[in-house]
Amino acid sequence: MQRHRFRGFGLIVSCVVAFATAAAAIDDPAARTQVTTFDNGLVAVTLEDDATPVVSFQIWVQVGSRDESEYTGLAHLFEHMMFKGSKHIAPEEHARLVNARGGVINAFTSRDFTVYFEDVTRESLPLVIDLEHERFSNLRVTEDMLKSERQVVLEERRYRTEDKPVGRAYEALLALLWQAHPYRWPVIGWRSDVEKATVEVCQDFFDRFYAPNNLVIAVAGDFDTEATLAHLERTFGQMPNPGPILRNPTEEPEQSGERRSTVHFDLRSPVLAAAWHAPPTGHEDGEALDVLSQILSDGRSSRLYKSLVHEAEIALSASGGYWEMIDAGAFLALAGVRPGEDIDEVERLFFAEIDKLRDAPVTEAELAKAKRQLEVSLVNGLATSHALSSRIGRDYATFGRIRPLDERLERIRSVTAEDVQRVARTYLVKAKRNVVHIVPPPEEAAEAPAPANARDNGEGA
């Protein structure tokens, strides 16, 4: 890794990420990423690549739902409020200016990050930097803004979670899996918290987490590095550093027995969902768990899908995967029960497939196919400026470095059938599984008259 100082605009430390690879089979453009740290703690990762006439500008704010404490859903709420105008920009004007130049603008929130991005042509990049600096420096949360976006978020919550069986399943499953860690609550937040969040609470959250020392700016594509860094120095580089940012200290205690939950919901196709604790992102078992999830639950040729949907014909769907996050991971699998079939029988076959993975190694054909799928997915991440910007932004924000493509490919290629069996035995343990059934309410409960005081005590509709 080479380090040198930029002269002329006060940049502090800059380094070119030098990967230890010797002769790469695939040219990895990310190996040419430049990392620059500004005086106020802001980090920029920049990668010139003129393969396409597009530049992707992304701001990785290191705040997600895991950073919320009293009120859940604030990180996601800000993803909405950041588009509602600031001191010098009218509501929706930021997006209008980008769209008018043929650009794409959007944002997303996860448990670890909130990310804002624009994909534009190179002549629009200075405008994008100015617009982003304006809302990061001059956002003012108002009652009207909060009231408007609160309703949008609550409607999104109703549509994506409350009215959908799978949404209910994920919400119940993750709250069962994590009993203490903030990963247990949904990114969109609990309804009551979103309803009660105040302007003061939101402004405190913004001031605490939308600080330069909590941002990683990733720029990849067709642009000029020196001019862009100088522009960032004149804008984001002048934001004050508020000091260290406190994080939730909670760690999840070890699970000591199987947990179960039943959620009643008016549906025809019940849902079975299961989850186990898994290691955080970057763990040495990550690739073996990825291969395991490909074989077990990815697509129509997976074991779960073939067993439950094709052969037994008692399920309509089966899916799952390994979720890797900064503090912890989860291995999840879900099945949609065919109407009229017994969810307990689906569960019996569901866990029988898990048992097979623990009892015997996967076949060489399954192993080769899963590894090839993962390699293709990884290499596809080189295809666009947006994908490259996402990769260097996510990697640096997560690991403080950008993982070389060769390193990641080698870790996938080194997974053996014995590794897959080992991680199945290590993590997919019966005594540490979490199981959720989303089923219709019992008939007697559905037909019973409502209690006379149901409306009085707030438990009614």
CSV table of C-alpha atoms in Angstrom, one decimal:
chain,number,residue,atom,x,y,z
A,1,MET,CA,0.0,0.0,0.0
A,2,GLN,CA,1.5,3.3,-1.1
A,3,ARG,CA,1.0,6.5,0.9
A,4,HIS,CA,1.6,10.1,-0.2
A,5,ARG,CA,0.3,13.6,0.5
A,6,PHE,CA,-1.8,15.6,-1.8
A,7,ARG,CA,-0.6,19.2,-2.1
A,8,GLY,CA,-2.7,22.3,-2.8
A,9,PHE,CA,-6.0,21.5,-1.2
A,10,GLY,CA,-5.1,20.2,2.3
A,11,LEU,CA,-5.9,16.6,1.8
A,12,ILE,CA,-4.3,14.5,4.5
A,13,VAL,CA,-3.5,10.9,3.5
A,14,SER,CA,-4.0,9.2,0.3
A,15,CYS,CA,-3.1,5.7,-0.7
A,16,VAL,CA,-3.4,3.5,-3.6
A,17,VAL,CA,-4.7,0.2,-2.7
A,18,ALA,CA,-2.1,-2.3,-3.7
A,19,PHE,CA,-3.3,-5.8,-3.7
A,20,ALA,CA,-0.9,-8.6,-3.0
A,21,THR,CA,-1.9,-10.5,-6.0
A,22,ALA,CA,0.7,-11.4,-8.5
A,23,ALA,CA,-0.8,-12.5,-11.8
A,24,ALA,CA,-4.5,-12.1,-11.7
A,25,ALA,CA,-6.5,-14.3,-14.1
A,26,ILE,CA,-9.1,-11.6,-14.3
A,27,ASP,CA,-8.3,-7.9,-14.4
A,28,ASP,CA,-9.8,-6.5,-11.3
A,29,PRO,CA,-10.4,-2.7,-11.8
A,30,ALA,CA,-10.9,-2.3,-8.0
A,31,ALA,CA,-7.2,-2.9,-7.6
A,32,ARG,CA,-6.7,0.6,-8.9
A,33,THR,CA,-8.9,2.2,-6.2
A,34,GLN,CA,-7.5,5.3,-4.5
A,35,VAL,CA,-8.3,5.8,-0.8
A,36,THR,CA,-8.2,9.4,0.5
A,37,THR,CA,-8.8,10.5,4.1
A,38,PHE,CA,-9.6,14.2,4.7
A,39,ASP,CA,-8.8,16.3,7.8
A,40,ASN,CA,-12.3,15.9,9.2
A,41,GLY,CA,-12.3,12.1,9.0
A,42,LEU,CA,-14.2,11.8,5.7
A,43,VAL,CA,-13.0,8.9,3.5
A,44,ALA,CA,-13.3,8.9,-0.3
A,45,VAL,CA,-12.6,5.8,-2.4
A,46,THR,CA,-12.2,6.7,-6.0
A,47,LEU,CA,-11.8,4.5,-9.1
A,48,GLU,CA,-11.5,5.9,-12.6
A,49,ASP,CA,-12.8,3.4,-15.1
A,50,ASP,CA,-13.9,4.7,-18.5
A,51,ALA,CA,-15.3,1.4,-19.7
A,52,THR,CA,-18.7,3.1,-19.8
A,53,PRO,CA,-19.5,6.8,-20.0
A,54,VAL,CA,-21.1,6.8,-16.6
A,55,VAL,CA,-19.9,7.7,-13.1
A,56,SER,CA,-21.6,6.4,-9.9
A,57,PHE,CA,-21.4,8.6,-6.9
A,58,GLN,CA,-22.4,6.9,-3.6
A,59,ILE,CA,-22.4,8.0,0.0
A,60,TRP,CA,-22.2,5.2,2.5
A,61,VAL,CA,-23.4,6.5,5.8
A,62,GLN,CA,-22.3,4.2,8.5
A,63,VAL,CA,-25.7,4.1,10.3
A,64,GLY,CA,-28.4,1.5,10.0
A,65,SER,CA,-31.1,0.1,12.2
A,66,ARG,CA,-28.5,-1.5,14.5
A,67,ASP,CA,-27.6,2.1,15.6
A,68,GLU,CA,-31.1,3.0,16.8
A,69,SER,CA,-31.8,3.0,20.5
A,70,GLU,CA,-35.0,4.5,21.8
A,71,TYR,CA,-36.8,4.9,18.5
A,72,THR,CA,-36.6,2.2,15.8
A,73,GLY,CA,-36.9,3.1,12.1
A,74,LEU,CA,-35.1,6.4,12.3
A,75,ALA,CA,-32.3,5.3,9.8
A,76,HIS,CA,-34.9,4.4,7.2
A,77,LEU,CA,-37.0,7.4,7.9
A,78,PHE,CA,-34.0,9.6,7.0
A,79,GLU,CA,-33.6,7.8,3.7
A,80,HIS,CA,-37.0,9.4,2.9
A,81,MET,CA,-36.6,12.8,4.6
A,82,MET,CA,-33.3,13.5,2.8
A,83,PHE,CA,-35.3,13.9,-0.4
A,84,LYS,CA,-37.6,16.6,1.1
A,85,GLY,CA,-35.5,19.6,0.6
A,86,SER,CA,-32.9,21.5,2.7
A,87,LYS,CA,-32.0,25.2,3.4
A,88,HIS,CA,-31.2,26.1,-0.2
A,89,ILE,CA,-33.0,23.3,-2.2
A,90,ALA,CA,-36.8,22.9,-2.5
A,91,PRO,CA,-38.4,19.5,-1.8
A,92,GLU,CA,-37.8,17.0,-4.6
A,93,GLU,CA,-35.6,19.5,-6.5
A,94,HIS,CA,-32.5,17.5,-5.9
A,95,ALA,CA,-34.0,14.4,-7.7
A,96,ARG,CA,-35.5,16.6,-10.4
A,97,LEU,CA,-32.1,18.2,-11.3
A,98,VAL,CA,-30.4,14.8,-11.5
A,99,ASN,CA,-33.3,13.2,-13.5
A,100,ALA,CA,-33.4,16.2,-15.9
A,101,ARG,CA,-29.8,15.3,-16.9
A,102,GLY,CA,-30.6,11.7,-17.6
A,103,GLY,CA,-29.2,10.5,-14.2
A,104,VAL,CA,-30.5,8.0,-11.8
A,105,ILE,CA,-30.9,8.8,-8.1
A,106,ASN,CA,-32.0,6.6,-5.2
A,107,ALA,CA,-31.2,5.4,-1.7
A,108,PHE,CA,-31.5,2.3,0.5
A,109,THR,CA,-31.2,1.4,4.2
A,110,SER,CA,-29.9,-1.8,5.8
A,111,ARG,CA,-29.2,-3.0,9.3
A,112,ASP,CA,-25.6,-1.6,8.9
A,113,PHE,CA,-25.7,1.3,6.4
A,114,THR,CA,-27.8,4.0,4.7
A,115,VAL,CA,-26.6,4.6,1.1
A,116,TYR,CA,-27.4,7.5,-1.2
A,117,PHE,CA,-26.4,7.2,-4.9
A,118,GLU,CA,-26.5,8.9,-8.2
A,119,ASP,CA,-25.5,7.4,-11.6
A,120,VAL,CA,-24.7,10.3,-14.1
A,121,THR,CA,-22.5,11.3,-16.9
A,122,ARG,CA,-19.2,12.9,-16.0
A,123,GLU,CA,-20.2,16.5,-16.7
A,124,SER,CA,-23.0,16.2,-14.0
A,125,LEU,CA,-20.7,15.0,-11.2
A,126,PRO,CA,-19.9,18.5,-9.9
A,127,LEU,CA,-23.6,19.2,-9.6
A,128,VAL,CA,-24.2,15.9,-7.8
A,129,ILE,CA,-21.4,16.7,-5.3
A,130,ASP,CA,-22.9,20.1,-4.6
A,131,LEU,CA,-26.4,18.8,-4.2
A,132,GLU,CA,-25.3,16.0,-1.8
A,133,HIS,CA,-23.2,18.5,0.2
A,134,GLU,CA,-26.2,20.8,0.5
A,135,ARG,CA,-28.5,18.2,2.0
A,136,PHE,CA,-25.8,16.7,4.3
A,137,SER,CA,-24.8,20.1,5.6
A,138,ASN,CA,-28.1,22.0,5.6
A,139,LEU,CA,-30.9,19.5,6.2
A,140,ARG,CA,-33.5,20.9,8.7
A,141,VAL,CA,-36.1,18.5,10.0
A,142,THR,CA,-39.5,20.2,10.2
A,143,GLU,CA,-42.9,19.2,11.5
A,144,ASP,CA,-44.3,19.2,8.0
A,145,MET,CA,-41.5,17.1,6.6
A,146,LEU,CA,-41.7,14.6,9.4
A,147,LYS,CA,-45.5,14.4,9.2
A,148,SER,CA,-45.4,13.8,5.4
A,149,GLU,CA,-42.7,11.2,5.4
A,150,ARG,CA,-43.9,9.4,8.5
A,151,GLN,CA,-47.1,8.6,6.6
A,152,VAL,CA,-45.2,7.4,3.6
A,153,VAL,CA,-43.1,5.1,5.7
A,154,LEU,CA,-46.1,3.8,7.6
A,155,GLU,CA,-47.8,3.0,4.3
A,156,GLU,CA,-44.7,1.3,3.1
A,157,ARG,CA,-44.6,-0.7,6.3
A,158,ARG,CA,-48.3,-1.7,5.9
A,159,TYR,CA,-47.7,-2.7,2.2
A,160,ARG,CA,-44.4,-4.6,2.7
A,161,THR,CA,-44.8,-6.2,6.1
A,162,GLU,CA,-48.1,-6.0,7.8
A,163,ASP,CA,-50.3,-7.1,4.8
A,164,LYS,CA,-47.9,-9.8,3.6
A,165,PRO,CA,-47.4,-13.3,5.2
A,166,VAL,CA,-43.7,-13.4,4.2
A,167,GLY,CA,-43.2,-9.9,5.7
A,168,ARG,CA,-44.8,-11.1,8.9
A,169,ALA,CA,-42.6,-14.2,8.8
A,170,TYR,CA,-39.3,-12.3,8.5
A,171,GLU,CA,-40.3,-9.8,11.2
A,172,ALA,CA,-41.3,-12.6,13.7
A,173,LEU,CA,-38.3,-14.8,12.8
A,174,LEU,CA,-35.6,-12.1,13.3
A,175,ALA,CA,-37.2,-11.0,16.6
A,176,LEU,CA,-37.0,-14.7,17.6
A,177,LEU,CA,-33.5,-15.2,16.5
A,178,TRP,CA,-32.0,-12.1,18.2
A,179,GLN,CA,-33.3,-11.6,21.7
A,180,ALA,CA,-30.9,-8.7,22.6
A,181,HIS,CA,-29.0,-7.4,19.6
A,182,PRO,CA,-30.5,-4.5,17.6
A,183,TYR,CA,-30.7,-6.7,14.5
A,184,ARG,CA,-33.9,-8.1,16.1
A,185,TRP,CA,-36.1,-5.2,15.0
A,186,PRO,CA,-37.1,-4.4,11.4
A,187,VAL,CA,-35.1,-1.9,9.4
A,188,ILE,CA,-38.4,0.0,8.7
A,189,GLY,CA,-39.0,0.1,12.5
A,190,TRP,CA,-41.9,-0.7,14.7
A,191,ARG,CA,-45.1,1.2,13.9
A,192,SER,CA,-45.4,2.8,17.3
A,193,ASP,CA,-41.8,4.2,17.2
A,194,VAL,CA,-42.3,5.7,13.8
A,195,GLU,CA,-45.6,7.2,14.8
A,196,LYS,CA,-44.1,8.8,18.0
A,197,ALA,CA,-40.7,10.0,16.7
A,198,THR,CA,-40.4,13.8,17.2
A,199,VAL,CA,-38.6,16.5,15.3
A,200,GLU,CA,-36.1,16.8,18.1
A,201,VAL,CA,-35.4,13.0,18.1
A,202,CYS,CA,-34.9,13.0,14.4
A,203,GLN,CA,-32.6,16.1,14.4
A,204,ASP,CA,-30.4,14.5,17.2
A,205,PHE,CA,-30.1,11.3,15.1
A,206,PHE,CA,-29.1,13.3,12.0
A,207,ASP,CA,-26.5,15.5,13.9
A,208,ARG,CA,-25.0,12.4,15.5
A,209,PHE,CA,-24.7,10.1,12.5
A,210,TYR,CA,-24.6,12.3,9.4
A,211,ALA,CA,-21.1,13.5,10.2
A,212,PRO,CA,-18.0,13.4,7.9
A,213,ASN,CA,-16.1,10.9,10.1
A,214,ASN,CA,-19.1,8.5,9.6
A,215,LEU,CA,-19.1,8.7,5.8
A,216,VAL,CA,-17.4,6.8,3.0
A,217,ILE,CA,-17.9,8.4,-0.4
A,218,ALA,CA,-17.4,6.0,-3.3
A,219,VAL,CA,-16.9,7.2,-6.9
A,220,ALA,CA,-16.4,4.8,-9.8
A,221,GLY,CA,-16.5,5.3,-13.5
A,222,ASP,CA,-15.8,8.0,-16.0
A,223,PHE,CA,-14.5,11.1,-14.0
A,224,ASP,CA,-11.3,13.0,-13.2
A,225,THR,CA,-9.9,11.9,-9.8
A,226,GLU,CA,-7.9,15.1,-9.0
A,227,ALA,CA,-10.7,17.5,-9.8
A,228,THR,CA,-13.2,15.4,-7.9
A,229,LEU,CA,-11.1,15.2,-4.8
A,230,ALA,CA,-10.5,18.9,-4.9
A,231,HIS,CA,-14.3,19.5,-5.2
A,232,LEU,CA,-14.9,17.1,-2.2
A,233,GLU,CA,-12.3,19.0,-0.2
A,234,ARG,CA,-14.1,22.4,-0.9
A,235,THR,CA,-17.5,20.9,0.2
A,236,PHE,CA,-17.6,17.8,2.4
A,237,GLY,CA,-14.1,18.4,3.5
A,238,GLN,CA,-15.2,21.6,5.4
A,239,MET,CA,-17.9,19.8,7.4
A,240,PRO,CA,-17.1,19.9,11.2
A,241,ASN,CA,-16.0,16.6,12.9
A,242,PRO,CA,-18.2,16.1,16.0
A,243,GLY,CA,-15.9,13.6,17.5
A,244,PRO,CA,-16.3,9.9,18.3
A,245,ILE,CA,-19.6,8.3,17.4
A,246,LEU,CA,-21.1,6.0,20.1
A,247,ARG,CA,-22.6,2.7,19.0
A,248,ASN,CA,-24.9,0.3,20.6
A,249,PRO,CA,-22.7,-2.0,22.8
A,250,THR,CA,-25.2,-4.9,23.0
A,251,GLU,CA,-24.0,-8.4,22.1
A,252,GLU,CA,-26.3,-11.4,21.5
A,253,PRO,CA,-26.0,-14.0,24.3
A,254,GLU,CA,-25.6,-17.6,23.1
A,255,GLN,CA,-28.9,-19.4,22.3
A,256,SER,CA,-29.5,-22.3,24.7
A,257,GLY,CA,-32.5,-24.0,23.1
A,258,GLU,CA,-35.0,-24.2,20.2
A,259,ARG,CA,-37.4,-21.2,20.0
A,260,ARG,CA,-40.8,-21.3,18.3
A,261,SER,CA,-43.4,-18.7,17.4
A,262,THR,CA,-46.8,-18.9,15.8
A,263,VAL,CA,-48.3,-15.9,14.0
A,264,HIS,CA,-52.0,-15.9,13.1
A,265,PHE,CA,-52.8,-14.3,9.8
A,266,ASP,CA,-55.7,-14.5,7.3
A,267,LEU,CA,-54.1,-16.5,4.5
A,268,ARG,CA,-54.6,-19.6,2.3
A,269,SER,CA,-50.9,-20.6,2.0
A,270,PRO,CA,-49.2,-20.9,5.4
A,271,VAL,CA,-45.5,-20.0,5.7
A,272,LEU,CA,-42.8,-22.0,7.5
A,273,ALA,CA,-39.6,-20.0,8.3
A,274,ALA,CA,-36.5,-21.1,10.2
A,275,ALA,CA,-33.2,-19.3,11.1
A,276,TRP,CA,-30.0,-20.1,12.9
A,277,HIS,CA,-27.2,-17.8,14.1
A,278,ALA,CA,-24.3,-17.6,11.7
A,279,PRO,CA,-20.9,-15.7,11.7
A,280,PRO,CA,-20.6,-12.0,10.7
A,281,THR,CA,-19.4,-10.9,7.3
A,282,GLY,CA,-15.8,-11.6,6.5
A,283,HIS,CA,-15.7,-14.8,8.7
A,284,GLU,CA,-13.6,-17.7,7.4
A,285,ASP,CA,-16.8,-19.9,7.2
A,286,GLY,CA,-18.6,-17.4,5.0
A,287,GLU,CA,-17.9,-19.0,1.6
A,288,ALA,CA,-18.8,-22.5,2.9
A,289,LEU,CA,-22.1,-21.1,4.2
A,290,ASP,CA,-22.7,-19.4,0.8
A,291,VAL,CA,-22.2,-22.7,-1.0
A,292,LEU,CA,-24.4,-24.5,1.5
A,293,SER,CA,-27.2,-22.0,0.9
A,294,GLN,CA,-26.9,-22.3,-2.9
A,295,ILE,CA,-27.3,-26.1,-2.6
A,296,LEU,CA,-30.1,-26.0,0.0
A,297,SER,CA,-32.3,-23.2,-1.0
A,298,ASP,CA,-31.2,-21.1,-4.0
A,299,GLY,CA,-33.5,-21.6,-7.0
A,300,ARG,CA,-35.7,-24.4,-8.4
A,301,SER,CA,-32.8,-26.9,-8.6
A,302,SER,CA,-32.1,-26.5,-4.9
A,303,ARG,CA,-32.7,-29.4,-2.5
A,304,LEU,CA,-35.5,-27.7,-0.6
A,305,TYR,CA,-37.3,-26.7,-3.8
A,306,LYS,CA,-37.0,-30.2,-5.4
A,307,SER,CA,-38.1,-32.0,-2.2
A,308,LEU,CA,-41.0,-29.8,-1.1
A,309,VAL,CA,-42.3,-28.4,-4.4
A,310,HIS,CA,-41.4,-31.0,-7.2
A,311,GLU,CA,-41.4,-34.3,-5.4
A,312,ALA,CA,-43.8,-34.1,-2.4
A,313,GLU,CA,-45.9,-31.4,-4.0
A,314,ILE,CA,-46.8,-29.9,-0.6
A,315,ALA,CA,-45.2,-26.5,-1.0
A,316,LEU,CA,-45.5,-23.7,-3.5
A,317,SER,CA,-42.0,-22.2,-2.8
A,318,ALA,CA,-38.8,-22.7,-1.0
A,319,SER,CA,-35.9,-20.3,-0.6
A,320,GLY,CA,-33.3,-19.0,1.8
A,321,GLY,CA,-29.7,-17.9,2.2
A,322,TYR,CA,-26.9,-16.7,4.4
A,323,TRP,CA,-27.2,-13.1,5.6
A,324,GLU,CA,-23.8,-11.6,6.6
A,325,MET,CA,-23.8,-8.4,8.5
A,326,ILE,CA,-21.1,-6.5,10.5
A,327,ASP,CA,-22.0,-7.7,14.0
A,328,ALA,CA,-23.5,-11.1,13.2
A,329,GLY,CA,-25.0,-13.3,10.6
A,330,ALA,CA,-28.1,-15.5,10.0
A,331,PHE,CA,-28.9,-18.5,8.0
A,332,LEU,CA,-32.5,-18.5,6.9
A,333,ALA,CA,-34.9,-20.7,4.9
A,334,LEU,CA,-38.6,-20.3,4.1
A,335,ALA,CA,-41.3,-22.4,2.5
A,336,GLY,CA,-44.7,-21.5,1.3
A,337,VAL,CA,-47.2,-24.3,2.1
A,338,ARG,CA,-49.5,-25.4,-0.6
A,339,PRO,CA,-53.2,-24.6,0.4
A,340,GLY,CA,-54.8,-27.6,2.1
A,341,GLU,CA,-51.4,-29.3,3.0
A,342,ASP,CA,-50.2,-29.8,6.6
A,343,ILE,CA,-47.5,-27.4,7.7
A,344,ASP,CA,-46.1,-29.9,10.1
A,345,GLU,CA,-45.5,-32.4,7.3
A,346,VAL,CA,-43.7,-29.6,5.3
A,347,GLU,CA,-41.6,-28.9,8.4
A,348,ARG,CA,-40.7,-32.6,8.7
A,349,LEU,CA,-39.4,-32.8,5.1
A,350,PHE,CA,-37.9,-29.3,5.5
A,351,PHE,CA,-35.7,-30.3,8.4
A,352,ALA,CA,-35.0,-33.7,6.9
A,353,GLU,CA,-33.2,-31.9,4.1
A,354,ILE,CA,-31.1,-30.0,6.7
A,355,ASP,CA,-30.3,-33.3,8.4
A,356,LYS,CA,-29.0,-34.8,5.1
A,357,LEU,CA,-26.6,-31.9,4.8
A,358,ARG,CA,-25.2,-32.6,8.2
A,359,ASP,CA,-25.1,-36.4,7.8
A,360,ALA,CA,-23.3,-36.7,4.4
A,361,PRO,CA,-21.1,-34.6,2.2
A,362,VAL,CA,-22.8,-32.9,-0.8
A,363,THR,CA,-22.1,-34.4,-4.2
A,364,GLU,CA,-19.2,-33.1,-6.4
A,365,ALA,CA,-21.7,-32.0,-9.0
A,366,GLU,CA,-23.7,-29.9,-6.5
A,367,LEU,CA,-20.5,-28.4,-5.1
A,368,ALA,CA,-19.1,-27.5,-8.5
A,369,LYS,CA,-22.4,-25.9,-9.6
A,370,ALA,CA,-22.8,-23.8,-6.4
A,371,LYS,CA,-19.2,-22.5,-6.6
A,372,ARG,CA,-19.6,-21.6,-10.3
A,373,GLN,CA,-22.8,-19.7,-9.5
A,374,LEU,CA,-21.0,-17.7,-6.7
A,375,GLU,CA,-18.0,-17.0,-9.0
A,376,VAL,CA,-20.3,-15.7,-11.8
A,377,SER,CA,-22.2,-13.5,-9.4
A,378,LEU,CA,-18.9,-12.1,-8.1
A,379,VAL,CA,-17.5,-11.4,-11.5
A,380,ASN,CA,-20.7,-9.8,-12.6
A,381,GLY,CA,-20.0,-7.2,-10.0
A,382,LEU,CA,-17.3,-5.7,-12.3
A,383,ALA,CA,-19.9,-5.0,-15.1
A,384,THR,CA,-21.0,-1.5,-14.3
A,385,SER,CA,-19.8,1.7,-12.7
A,386,HIS,CA,-22.6,1.4,-10.1
A,387,ALA,CA,-21.6,-2.2,-9.2
A,388,LEU,CA,-17.9,-1.2,-8.8
A,389,SER,CA,-18.8,1.8,-6.7
A,390,SER,CA,-21.0,-0.3,-4.5
A,391,ARG,CA,-18.3,-2.9,-4.1
A,392,ILE,CA,-15.5,-0.5,-3.1
A,393,GLY,CA,-17.9,1.6,-0.9
A,394,ARG,CA,-19.3,-1.5,0.9
A,395,ASP,CA,-15.9,-3.1,1.3
A,396,TYR,CA,-14.2,-0.1,2.7
A,397,ALA,CA,-17.0,0.8,5.0
A,398,THR,CA,-17.1,-2.7,6.4
A,399,PHE,CA,-13.5,-3.9,6.4
A,400,GLY,CA,-11.5,-0.7,6.1
A,401,ARG,CA,-10.0,-2.2,2.9
A,402,ILE,CA,-11.1,-3.4,-0.5
A,403,ARG,CA,-10.9,-7.2,-0.8
A,404,PRO,CA,-9.1,-8.3,-4.0
A,405,LEU,CA,-11.2,-10.3,-6.5
A,406,ASP,CA,-8.5,-13.0,-6.5
A,407,GLU,CA,-8.8,-13.4,-2.7
A,408,ARG,CA,-12.5,-13.8,-2.9
A,409,LEU,CA,-12.5,-16.2,-5.8
A,410,GLU,CA,-9.8,-18.3,-4.1
A,411,ARG,CA,-11.9,-18.6,-1.0
A,412,ILE,CA,-14.9,-19.8,-3.0
A,413,ARG,CA,-12.8,-22.3,-5.0
A,414,SER,CA,-11.2,-23.7,-1.9
A,415,VAL,CA,-14.5,-24.8,-0.3
A,416,THR,CA,-14.8,-28.6,-0.1
A,417,ALA,CA,-17.7,-30.9,0.4
A,418,GLU,CA,-16.3,-31.6,3.9
A,419,ASP,CA,-16.4,-27.8,4.6
A,420,VAL,CA,-20.1,-27.6,3.6
A,421,GLN,CA,-20.9,-30.6,5.9
A,422,ARG,CA,-18.8,-29.1,8.7
A,423,VAL,CA,-20.6,-25.7,8.6
A,424,ALA,CA,-24.0,-27.5,8.4
A,425,ARG,CA,-23.1,-29.4,11.6
A,426,THR,CA,-21.7,-26.3,13.3
A,427,TYR,CA,-24.5,-23.8,12.6
A,428,LEU,CA,-27.7,-25.7,11.6
A,429,VAL,CA,-28.2,-27.3,15.0
A,430,LYS,CA,-31.6,-28.3,16.1
A,431,ALA,CA,-31.1,-27.0,19.7
A,432,LYS,CA,-30.3,-23.5,18.2
A,433,ARG,CA,-32.9,-23.2,15.5
A,434,ASN,CA,-35.7,-20.7,15.5
A,435,VAL,CA,-39.0,-21.7,13.8
A,436,VAL,CA,-42.0,-19.6,12.9
A,437,HIS,CA,-45.4,-20.7,11.5
A,438,ILE,CA,-47.6,-18.1,9.8
A,439,VAL,CA,-51.0,-19.8,9.8
A,440,PRO,CA,-54.7,-18.9,9.8
A,441,PRO,CA,-56.2,-18.2,13.2
A,442,PRO,CA,-58.0,-21.1,14.7
A,443,GLU,CA,-61.6,-21.4,13.5
A,444,GLU,CA,-63.0,-21.1,17.0
A,445,ALA,CA,-61.1,-17.9,17.6
A,446,ALA,CA,-62.1,-16.5,14.2
A,447,GLU,CA,-65.8,-17.3,14.8
A,448,ALA,CA,-66.0,-16.2,18.4
A,449,PRO,CA,-67.7,-12.9,19.1
A,450,ALA,CA,-65.5,-10.0,20.0
A,451,PRO,CA,-65.2,-9.3,23.8
A,452,ALA,CA,-67.5,-6.5,24.9
A,453,ASN,CA,-64.6,-4.4,26.0
A,454,ALA,CA,-62.4,-5.0,23.0
A,455,ARG,CA,-62.7,-1.5,21.7
A,456,ASP,CA,-62.3,0.0,25.2
A,457,ASN,CA,-58.9,-1.6,25.9
A,458,GLY,CA,-57.4,-0.9,22.5
A,459,GLU,CA,-57.2,-4.6,21.5
A,460,GLY,CA,-59.9,-4.3,18.9
A,461,ALA,CA,-59.5,-3.6,15.2
